[in-house]
Tab-separated table of C-alpha atoms in Angstrom:
chain	number	residue	atom	x	y	z
A	1	MET	CA	13.226	-22.071	-24.052
A	2	LYS	CA	11.194	-24.601	-22.505
A	3	GLN	CA	7.421	-24.510	-22.182
A	4	GLN	CA	7.341	-21.991	-19.057
A	5	GLN	CA	3.761	-21.339	-20.064
A	6	PRO	CA	1.593	-23.747	-22.180
A	7	GLU	CA	-0.549	-21.368	-23.725
A	8	GLU	CA	-0.458	-17.431	-23.818
A	9	HIS	CA	-4.360	-16.722	-23.555
A	10	ILE	CA	-7.080	-15.118	-21.515
A	11	ASP	CA	-10.540	-16.131	-20.334
A	12	ALA	CA	-13.192	-14.765	-22.884
A	13	PRO	CA	-16.472	-13.792	-22.199
A	14	PRO	CA	-19.252	-16.373	-22.021
A	15	GLY	CA	-19.760	-17.783	-25.492
A	16	ILE	CA	-16.568	-16.561	-27.062
A	17	PRO	CA	-13.940	-19.133	-27.687
A	18	HIS	CA	-10.657	-19.279	-26.164
A	19	PRO	CA	-7.554	-19.415	-25.865
A	20	GLU	CA	-7.855	-16.585	-28.575
A	21	ARG	CA	-6.836	-12.950	-29.099
A	22	ARG	CA	-8.236	-10.374	-31.570
A	23	PRO	CA	-6.481	-7.403	-32.602
A	24	ARG	CA	-8.683	-4.671	-31.267
A	25	ARG	CA	-9.507	-2.757	-34.466
A	26	ARG	CA	-8.476	-1.687	-37.984
A	27	ARG	CA	-6.493	1.170	-38.258
A	28	ARG	CA	-8.206	3.994	-36.425
A	29	ARG	CA	-8.808	3.034	-32.725
A	30	SER	CA	-11.755	5.257	-32.583
A	31	ASP	CA	-15.084	4.871	-31.081
A	32	PHE	CA	-17.065	4.177	-34.186
A	33	LEU	CA	-14.809	1.035	-34.691
A	34	ALA	CA	-15.392	-0.023	-30.815
A	35	GLY	CA	-17.495	-3.078	-31.923
A	36	PHE	CA	-14.358	-4.815	-33.012
A	37	GLY	CA	-13.390	-5.631	-29.779
A	38	VAL	CA	-13.962	-8.800	-27.908
A	39	ARG	CA	-16.732	-7.525	-25.900
A	40	GLU	CA	-18.934	-7.184	-28.927
A	41	ALA	CA	-18.061	-10.419	-30.636
A	42	GLN	CA	-21.510	-12.150	-29.216
A	43	SER	CA	-23.815	-9.581	-30.618
A	44	LEU	CA	-21.994	-9.284	-34.072
A	45	ALA	CA	-21.955	-12.932	-34.465
A	46	LEU	CA	-25.800	-13.325	-34.430
A	47	ALA	CA	-25.581	-13.586	-38.445
A	48	LEU	CA	-28.783	-11.912	-38.627
A	49	ILE	CA	-30.065	-11.410	-42.502
A	50	GLN	CA	-30.976	-8.249	-43.457
A	51	PRO	CA	-34.205	-8.118	-46.067
A	52	LYS	CA	-33.273	-7.395	-49.622
A	53	MET	CA	-34.274	-3.866	-50.977
A	54	GLU	CA	-35.146	-2.898	-54.431
A	55	GLN	CA	-32.308	-1.788	-56.488
A	56	GLN	CA	-32.627	1.400	-58.349
A	57	GLU	CA	-30.456	2.140	-61.272
A	58	GLU	CA	-29.838	4.938	-63.770
A	59	GLU	CA	-28.314	3.949	-67.064
A	60	ASP	CA	-26.479	7.483	-67.259
A	61	ASP	CA	-25.281	7.201	-63.233
A	62	ALA	CA	-21.829	6.486	-62.709
A	63	VAL	CA	-22.654	4.562	-59.583
A	64	GLN	CA	-24.271	1.264	-59.522
A	65	THR	CA	-25.979	0.905	-55.982
A	66	ARG	CA	-26.636	-2.569	-54.754
A	67	VAL	CA	-28.219	-3.041	-51.305
A	68	THR	CA	-27.894	-6.937	-50.622
A	69	SER	CA	-28.537	-9.000	-47.537
A	70	LEU	CA	-25.638	-8.600	-44.949
A	71	ILE	CA	-25.021	-10.664	-41.800
A	72	ASP	CA	-24.807	-7.981	-38.842
A	73	PHE	CA	-20.945	-7.944	-38.517
A	74	ASP	CA	-20.564	-7.140	-42.117
A	75	LYS	CA	-23.446	-4.479	-42.007
A	76	PHE	CA	-21.403	-2.867	-39.045
A	77	TYR	CA	-18.012	-3.226	-40.841
A	78	PHE	CA	-19.218	-1.621	-43.982
A	79	GLU	CA	-20.662	1.137	-41.871
A	80	SER	CA	-17.765	1.881	-40.236
A	81	TYR	CA	-15.910	2.714	-43.264
A	82	SER	CA	-18.516	5.328	-43.935
A	83	HIS	CA	-16.650	7.843	-41.538
A	84	LEU	CA	-14.344	10.251	-43.007
A	85	GLY	CA	-11.795	9.808	-40.318
A	86	ILE	CA	-10.408	6.393	-41.392
A	87	HIS	CA	-10.129	7.491	-45.033
A	88	GLU	CA	-8.275	10.570	-43.932
A	89	GLU	CA	-5.912	8.450	-41.731
A	90	MET	CA	-5.166	6.061	-44.576
A	91	ILE	CA	-4.416	8.814	-47.326
A	92	LYS	CA	-2.402	10.759	-44.726
A	93	ASP	CA	-0.209	7.568	-44.149
A	94	ARG	CA	2.372	8.743	-46.956
A	95	VAL	CA	4.428	5.209	-46.841
A	96	ARG	CA	1.378	3.539	-47.651
A	97	THR	CA	-0.386	5.989	-50.212
A	98	ASP	CA	2.990	6.655	-51.892
A	99	ALA	CA	3.710	3.083	-52.201
A	100	TYR	CA	0.575	2.587	-54.361
A	101	LYS	CA	1.278	5.542	-56.234
A	102	ASN	CA	4.651	4.286	-57.199
A	103	ALA	CA	3.404	0.914	-57.873
A	104	VAL	CA	0.826	2.206	-60.289
A	105	GLU	CA	3.518	4.421	-62.022
A	106	TYR	CA	5.809	1.760	-62.191
A	107	HIS	CA	3.397	-0.590	-63.959
A	108	ALA	CA	1.918	2.073	-66.013
A	109	ASP	CA	2.786	0.097	-69.257
A	110	SER	CA	0.454	-2.801	-67.759
A	111	ILE	CA	-2.263	-0.387	-66.661
A	112	ARG	CA	-2.431	1.956	-70.022
A	113	GLY	CA	-5.443	1.209	-72.194
A	114	LYS	CA	-6.419	-1.643	-70.045
A	115	VAL	CA	-9.580	-2.240	-67.679
A	116	VAL	CA	-8.745	-2.053	-63.820
A	117	LEU	CA	-10.752	-3.219	-60.877
A	118	ASP	CA	-10.352	-1.209	-57.549
A	119	VAL	CA	-11.530	-3.721	-54.657
A	120	GLY	CA	-12.754	-1.612	-51.652
A	121	CYS	CA	-11.984	1.737	-53.359
A	122	GLY	CA	-12.759	4.040	-50.327
A	123	THR	CA	-12.372	7.719	-51.479
A	124	GLY	CA	-11.372	6.631	-55.132
A	125	ILE	CA	-7.979	7.598	-54.735
A	126	LEU	CA	-6.003	4.386	-56.090
A	127	ALA	CA	-8.751	4.330	-58.860
A	128	ILE	CA	-7.732	7.928	-59.802
A	129	PHE	CA	-4.108	6.823	-59.837
A	130	CYS	CA	-4.869	4.334	-62.230
A	131	ALA	CA	-6.862	6.637	-64.586
A	132	GLN	CA	-4.200	8.861	-64.233
A	133	ALA	CA	-1.874	6.202	-65.612
A	134	GLY	CA	-3.852	5.583	-68.663
A	135	ALA	CA	-6.380	2.822	-67.795
A	136	LYS	CA	-9.175	2.824	-70.356
A	137	ARG	CA	-11.951	1.938	-67.601
A	138	VAL	CA	-11.919	1.507	-63.973
A	139	TYR	CA	-14.481	-0.455	-61.820
A	140	ALA	CA	-14.380	1.064	-58.378
A	141	VAL	CA	-15.973	-1.079	-55.849
A	142	GLU	CA	-16.882	0.274	-52.345
A	143	ALA	CA	-19.439	-1.387	-50.227
A	144	SER	CA	-19.894	1.788	-47.624
A	145	ASN	CA	-21.683	4.873	-48.173
A	146	ILE	CA	-18.252	6.530	-48.628
A	147	ALA	CA	-19.090	5.499	-52.363
A	148	LEU	CA	-21.288	8.521	-52.682
A	149	GLN	CA	-18.425	10.814	-51.999
A	150	ALA	CA	-16.152	8.778	-54.169
A	151	LYS	CA	-18.519	9.319	-57.010
A	152	SER	CA	-18.475	12.928	-56.513
A	153	VAL	CA	-14.822	13.051	-56.386
A	154	VAL	CA	-14.466	11.200	-59.708
A	155	THR	CA	-16.879	13.678	-61.215
A	156	ASP	CA	-15.127	16.816	-59.928
A	157	ASN	CA	-11.913	15.348	-61.393
A	158	ASN	CA	-13.492	14.888	-64.864
A	159	LEU	CA	-13.074	11.123	-64.835
A	160	SER	CA	-16.696	9.798	-65.014
A	161	ASN	CA	-15.852	8.580	-68.573
A	162	ILE	CA	-13.155	6.368	-67.098
A	163	ILE	CA	-14.048	5.512	-63.487
A	164	MET	CA	-17.161	3.921	-62.479
A	165	VAL	CA	-18.090	3.317	-58.771
A	166	LEU	CA	-20.037	0.480	-57.905
A	167	HIS	CA	-21.909	0.769	-54.392
A	168	GLY	CA	-21.977	-2.619	-53.114
A	169	ARG	CA	-20.024	-5.760	-51.785
A	170	LEU	CA	-17.385	-6.624	-54.379
A	171	GLU	CA	-19.369	-10.587	-53.940
A	172	ASP	CA	-22.721	-8.863	-55.143
A	173	VAL	CA	-21.696	-6.200	-57.991
A	174	GLU	CA	-21.927	-7.251	-61.631
A	175	ILE	CA	-19.112	-6.483	-64.086
A	176	ASN	CA	-19.644	-7.797	-67.488
A	177	GLU	CA	-16.108	-8.119	-69.032
A	178	LYS	CA	-12.850	-9.347	-67.609
A	179	VAL	CA	-10.368	-7.054	-66.109
A	180	ASP	CA	-6.595	-6.723	-66.661
A	181	VAL	CA	-5.614	-5.446	-63.326
A	182	ILE	CA	-6.828	-5.836	-59.860
A	183	ILE	CA	-5.620	-3.088	-57.144
A	184	SER	CA	-6.839	-3.139	-53.567
A	185	GLU	CA	-5.367	-1.983	-50.232
A	186	TRP	CA	-6.939	-5.110	-48.354
A	187	MET	CA	-4.139	-5.378	-45.576
A	188	GLY	CA	-5.450	-5.391	-41.945
A	189	TYR	CA	-3.516	-5.365	-38.634
A	190	MET	CA	-1.403	-8.629	-38.815
A	191	LEU	CA	-1.973	-8.611	-42.446
A	192	LEU	CA	-4.940	-10.807	-42.221
A	193	TYR	CA	-7.201	-9.207	-39.757
A	194	GLU	CA	-10.628	-8.110	-41.319
A	195	ASN	CA	-10.485	-10.965	-44.057
A	196	MET	CA	-10.685	-8.396	-46.936
A	197	LEU	CA	-8.220	-10.664	-48.975
A	198	GLY	CA	-11.246	-13.103	-49.319
A	199	SER	CA	-12.942	-10.479	-51.582
A	200	VAL	CA	-9.623	-9.895	-53.560
A	201	ILE	CA	-9.484	-13.649	-54.153
A	202	THR	CA	-13.032	-13.568	-55.353
A	203	ALA	CA	-12.267	-10.841	-57.656
A	204	ARG	CA	-9.506	-12.617	-59.047
A	205	ASP	CA	-11.381	-15.615	-59.694
A	206	ARG	CA	-14.296	-14.162	-61.210
A	207	TRP	CA	-12.942	-11.384	-63.665
A	208	LEU	CA	-8.902	-11.402	-63.719
A	209	ARG	CA	-7.626	-12.268	-67.395
A	210	PRO	CA	-5.040	-14.817	-67.446
A	211	GLY	CA	-1.447	-13.348	-67.035
A	212	GLY	CA	-3.509	-10.189	-65.293
A	213	LEU	CA	-1.645	-8.069	-62.706
A	214	ILE	CA	-2.623	-7.911	-59.083
A	215	LEU	CA	-1.472	-5.067	-56.932
A	216	PRO	CA	0.145	-5.829	-54.389
A	217	SER	CA	1.158	-9.326	-55.852
A	218	LYS	CA	2.531	-10.782	-52.539
A	219	ALA	CA	2.322	-10.131	-48.676
A	220	THR	CA	4.495	-11.662	-45.912
A	221	LEU	CA	3.578	-11.553	-42.261
A	222	TYR	CA	6.535	-11.760	-39.789
A	223	MET	CA	6.822	-12.049	-35.885
A	224	THR	CA	9.647	-11.838	-33.463
A	225	PRO	CA	10.243	-11.676	-29.709
A	226	PHE	CA	10.313	-8.241	-28.188
A	227	THR	CA	11.187	-6.241	-25.026
A	228	HIS	CA	9.524	-2.983	-23.964
A	229	ALA	CA	10.177	-2.294	-20.499
A	230	LYS	CA	9.332	1.238	-20.411
A	231	ARG	CA	5.879	0.677	-22.178
A	232	TYR	CA	5.161	-2.207	-19.732
A	233	HIS	CA	6.041	-0.175	-16.540
A	234	GLU	CA	3.865	2.874	-18.007
A	235	ILE	CA	0.836	0.564	-18.299
A	236	ILE	CA	1.463	-1.575	-15.103
A	237	GLY	CA	3.944	0.172	-12.520
A	238	PHE	CA	1.268	3.056	-11.673
A	239	TRP	CA	-0.535	0.367	-9.381
A	240	ASN	CA	2.745	-0.137	-7.254
A	241	ASP	CA	2.669	3.197	-5.631
A	242	VAL	CA	-0.478	5.617	-5.692
A	243	TYR	CA	-0.167	8.598	-3.507
A	244	GLY	CA	2.048	6.487	-1.327
A	245	ILE	CA	-0.373	3.664	-1.128
A	246	ASP	CA	0.117	0.231	-2.025
A	247	MET	CA	-2.364	-0.668	-4.493
A	248	SER	CA	-0.518	-3.803	-6.035
A	249	ALA	CA	-3.634	-5.673	-5.419
A	250	MET	CA	-4.893	-4.017	-8.554
A	251	LEU	CA	-1.996	-5.608	-10.632
A	252	PRO	CA	-3.847	-8.636	-11.826
A	253	LEU	CA	-6.807	-6.761	-13.042
A	254	ALA	CA	-4.565	-4.060	-14.530
A	255	LYS	CA	-2.774	-6.881	-16.548
A	256	GLN	CA	-5.950	-8.342	-17.832
A	257	CYS	CA	-7.484	-5.089	-18.895
A	258	ALA	CA	-4.371	-3.875	-20.637
A	259	PHE	CA	-2.969	-7.096	-22.097
A	260	GLU	CA	-6.055	-9.310	-22.953
A	261	GLU	CA	-6.114	-8.192	-26.310
A	262	PRO	CA	-3.465	-7.373	-28.861
A	263	SER	CA	-2.116	-3.883	-28.932
A	264	VAL	CA	-1.145	-1.920	-32.084
A	265	GLU	CA	2.037	0.349	-31.056
A	266	THR	CA	5.043	1.370	-32.737
A	267	ILE	CA	8.314	-0.289	-31.707
A	268	THR	CA	11.827	0.193	-33.115
A	269	HIS	CA	14.558	-2.373	-33.950
A	270	GLU	CA	15.915	-1.574	-30.279
A	271	ASN	CA	12.793	-3.513	-29.001
A	272	VAL	CA	13.293	-6.560	-31.272
A	273	LEU	CA	15.309	-9.502	-29.469
A	274	ALA	CA	15.673	-11.795	-32.401
A	275	LEU	CA	15.633	-12.148	-36.100
A	276	PRO	CA	12.276	-12.212	-37.620
A	277	HIS	CA	10.398	-15.621	-38.414
A	278	GLU	CA	7.993	-15.847	-41.385
A	279	VAL	CA	4.604	-16.862	-40.302
A	280	LYS	CA	2.756	-16.550	-43.759
A	281	CYS	CA	3.789	-15.747	-47.375
A	282	VAL	CA	0.677	-14.865	-49.546
A	283	ASP	CA	1.027	-15.234	-53.384
A	284	CYS	CA	-2.031	-13.070	-54.470
A	285	TYR	CA	-2.001	-15.030	-57.724
A	286	SER	CA	-2.771	-18.486	-56.296
A	287	ILE	CA	-3.939	-17.906	-52.503
A	288	THR	CA	-7.331	-19.749	-51.966
A	289	ILE	CA	-10.029	-18.631	-49.556
A	290	PRO	CA	-9.894	-21.984	-47.608
A	291	GLU	CA	-6.254	-21.069	-46.963
A	292	LEU	CA	-7.070	-18.262	-44.920
A	293	GLU	CA	-9.478	-19.928	-42.614
A	294	SER	CA	-6.373	-20.959	-40.571
A	295	VAL	CA	-2.579	-20.341	-40.510
A	296	ARG	CA	-0.537	-22.278	-38.480
A	297	ASN	CA	3.219	-21.919	-38.074
A	298	LYS	CA	6.124	-23.285	-35.805
A	299	PHE	CA	8.529	-20.603	-34.770
A	300	LYS	CA	12.340	-20.703	-33.163
A	301	PHE	CA	14.493	-17.960	-32.117
A	302	TYR	CA	17.504	-17.107	-30.339
A	303	SER	CA	17.702	-14.186	-28.058
A	304	LEU	CA	20.024	-11.665	-29.227
A	305	ALA	CA	20.620	-10.047	-25.895
A	306	LYS	CA	19.958	-10.590	-22.330
A	307	ALA	CA	16.569	-8.700	-21.814
A	308	PRO	CA	13.081	-9.267	-20.241
A	309	LEU	CA	10.758	-10.924	-23.025
A	310	HIS	CA	7.448	-8.844	-22.983
A	311	GLY	CA	5.645	-10.942	-25.900
A	312	PHE	CA	5.808	-11.132	-29.380
A	313	ALA	CA	5.403	-8.659	-32.399
A	314	PHE	CA	3.809	-9.009	-35.473
A	315	TRP	CA	4.148	-6.963	-38.794
A	316	PHE	CA	3.894	-7.471	-42.683
A	317	ASP	CA	5.364	-6.484	-46.026
A	318	VAL	CA	3.594	-6.386	-49.304
A	319	ASP	CA	5.321	-6.640	-52.756
A	320	PHE	CA	4.143	-4.897	-55.887
A	321	ASN	CA	5.721	-7.442	-58.228
A	322	GLN	CA	5.326	-10.997	-59.494
A	323	PRO	CA	6.467	-13.349	-56.725
A	324	VAL	CA	10.190	-13.894	-56.215
A	325	SER	CA	11.931	-17.227	-55.095
A	326	PRO	CA	13.738	-17.537	-52.554
A	327	LYS	CA	11.633	-15.211	-50.147
A	328	PRO	CA	13.792	-12.139	-49.155
A	329	VAL	CA	13.924	-10.885	-45.618
A	330	SER	CA	12.598	-7.549	-44.947
A	331	PHE	CA	13.979	-6.711	-41.730
A	332	HIS	CA	17.204	-7.297	-40.009
A	333	LEU	CA	19.576	-5.883	-37.427
A	334	PRO	CA	22.798	-4.351	-38.560
A	335	GLY	CA	25.585	-6.893	-38.394
A	336	SER	CA	23.116	-9.616	-38.404
A	337	SER	CA	23.696	-12.916	-40.496
A	338	VAL	CA	21.427	-11.488	-43.157
A	339	ASP	CA	24.292	-8.801	-43.929
A	340	LYS	CA	26.712	-11.787	-44.110
A	341	ASP	CA	24.515	-14.143	-46.529
A	342	PRO	CA	25.338	-13.189	-50.091
A	343	VAL	CA	22.290	-14.752	-51.474
A	344	VAL	CA	19.605	-12.956	-49.304
A	345	SER	CA	21.809	-9.475	-49.398
A	346	THR	CA	21.589	-9.839	-53.160
A	347	ILE	CA	17.841	-10.378	-53.371
A	348	LYS	CA	17.279	-7.769	-50.610
A	349	ASN	CA	19.335	-5.061	-52.455
A	350	ARG	CA	17.798	-6.085	-56.025
A	351	ARG	CA	14.366	-5.179	-54.642
A	352	ASP	CA	12.761	-1.845	-55.796
A	353	PRO	CA	11.860	0.258	-52.828
A	354	ALA	CA	9.147	1.765	-54.778
A	355	LEU	CA	7.695	-1.677	-55.274
A	356	LEU	CA	7.737	-2.551	-51.403
A	357	LEU	CA	5.500	-1.380	-48.673
A	358	SER	CA	6.714	-2.404	-45.384
A	359	THR	CA	5.389	-2.006	-41.810
A	360	ALA	CA	8.627	-3.582	-40.155
A	361	PRO	CA	10.055	-1.827	-37.001
A	362	GLU	CA	12.985	-0.065	-38.549
A	363	ARG	CA	10.982	1.317	-41.266
A	364	PRO	CA	8.957	4.666	-41.237
A	365	SER	CA	6.065	4.249	-39.171
A	366	THR	CA	2.575	3.454	-40.909
A	367	HIS	CA	-0.884	3.569	-39.514
A	368	TRP	CA	-0.828	-0.033	-39.205
A	369	LYS	CA	2.322	0.183	-36.785
A	370	GLN	CA	3.110	-3.208	-35.263
A	371	THR	CA	0.646	-5.614	-33.571
A	372	LEU	CA	1.974	-6.517	-30.248
A	373	ILE	CA	0.785	-9.543	-28.068
A	374	TYR	CA	2.096	-8.997	-24.527
A	375	PHE	CA	2.667	-11.483	-21.852
A	376	TYR	CA	1.033	-10.606	-18.424
A	377	ASN	CA	4.312	-11.237	-16.741
A	378	PRO	CA	7.687	-10.768	-18.700
A	379	ILE	CA	10.333	-13.652	-18.924
A	380	GLU	CA	13.931	-13.174	-18.186
A	381	LEU	CA	16.163	-14.180	-21.013
A	382	GLU	CA	19.501	-14.975	-21.536
A	383	LYS	CA	21.584	-14.229	-24.835
A	384	ASN	CA	21.428	-16.742	-27.352
A	385	GLN	CA	18.632	-18.323	-25.374
A	386	LEU	CA	16.269	-20.580	-27.502
A	387	ILE	CA	12.484	-19.260	-27.857
A	388	GLU	CA	10.222	-21.959	-29.744
A	389	GLY	CA	6.468	-22.685	-30.165
A	390	ARG	CA	3.747	-22.316	-32.401
A	391	VAL	CA	1.058	-19.853	-33.589
A	392	THR	CA	-2.220	-20.230	-35.221
A	393	LEU	CA	-4.225	-17.643	-36.817
A	394	SER	CA	-7.760	-18.493	-37.597
A	395	GLN	CA	-10.996	-16.531	-38.678
A	396	SER	CA	-13.529	-16.413	-35.816
A	397	GLN	CA	-16.559	-18.752	-36.359
A	398	ASP	CA	-18.622	-16.087	-34.900
A	399	ASN	CA	-17.444	-13.382	-37.085
A	400	ALA	CA	-15.218	-13.892	-39.911
A	401	ARG	CA	-13.662	-10.516	-39.916
A	402	PHE	CA	-12.157	-11.528	-36.730
A	403	LEU	CA	-8.696	-12.907	-36.391
A	404	ASN	CA	-8.153	-15.545	-33.470
A	405	ILE	CA	-4.922	-15.950	-32.190
A	406	ASN	CA	-3.393	-19.134	-30.341
A	407	LEU	CA	0.005	-18.785	-29.059
A	408	ALA	CA	1.998	-21.687	-27.232
A	409	TYR	CA	5.491	-21.534	-26.347
């Protein structure tokens, strides 16, 4: 496809860089996470330093509380995870939780009798899975106040002699020994939103023994063009006829309000217009923090059907094994070239489903769903039409938890 539009972007409020887009929120699109929208970026980016407070510790307490200086957006970020609803939604996501439980059980021989670090433990469920698998000791680190409930959960399950809940940022807690295993559910929308992977990298570099295990070990972000005429009409079509009144003059504003930010929705393989493209593969054993600051990738697709192109969809897979090469493709359409490629098919079939967590459109839905970037105006595609361009994902200079998206096609 030729450059029908040089950039897909919208004007941002004063002081907010553009062309950029940000996924609205992590997981639960509730009011208490509303601060992660574009409109709040200015206030969250003030980087005000909170005063340090005295740390109070009790040697016989399983929780180490550490109140450290936080910039405003981190303070808000951790406060949002103090709400129970977000943890309930994550645990109820059986695809997610079962994948982690299966991975812990699969790697039980590497966990039994070993020291484990859970980065961002939340309610403590992953730490408990590791304790049940025979871990000698588990350090469960959680910056939000849900750590207080996590401690009670650990006590109620008679695991206080194994699991130590450390209340504080991963970057600030003290662990006086090396660990054999790091486990974390760090993935955000579009994989990299929230920038929690940086904490996992910090934990790896500070405490992981050589040859230690990281769960998950690899993550891959994909993108593909999509069509979604029904959804587009639901959002926009209303204004064409309101009680017999022509309100089409509202359409430009309606499109801006609906599509100025990425949308987290569930699509199926029927919405997918091309085979997926790998945007970024993350090897958790070797990725560095500077690599996360900006991800640039060129893409090229050939449309599988004649249909309106409504935008681009993003999703990710995570693997709970050592990285493999060549990289397997996690999503394909029946009868596609993936099925006909014996090398790719062999790798794909060799992967143990228990060791893969996928948020792909053809897989059971998760709370991550897929992240969709809608065009304001659909583009009519012919079958086999070329779609090419580039995508850049970068951390916001105002708030490192935000993910800026620059899309040119």
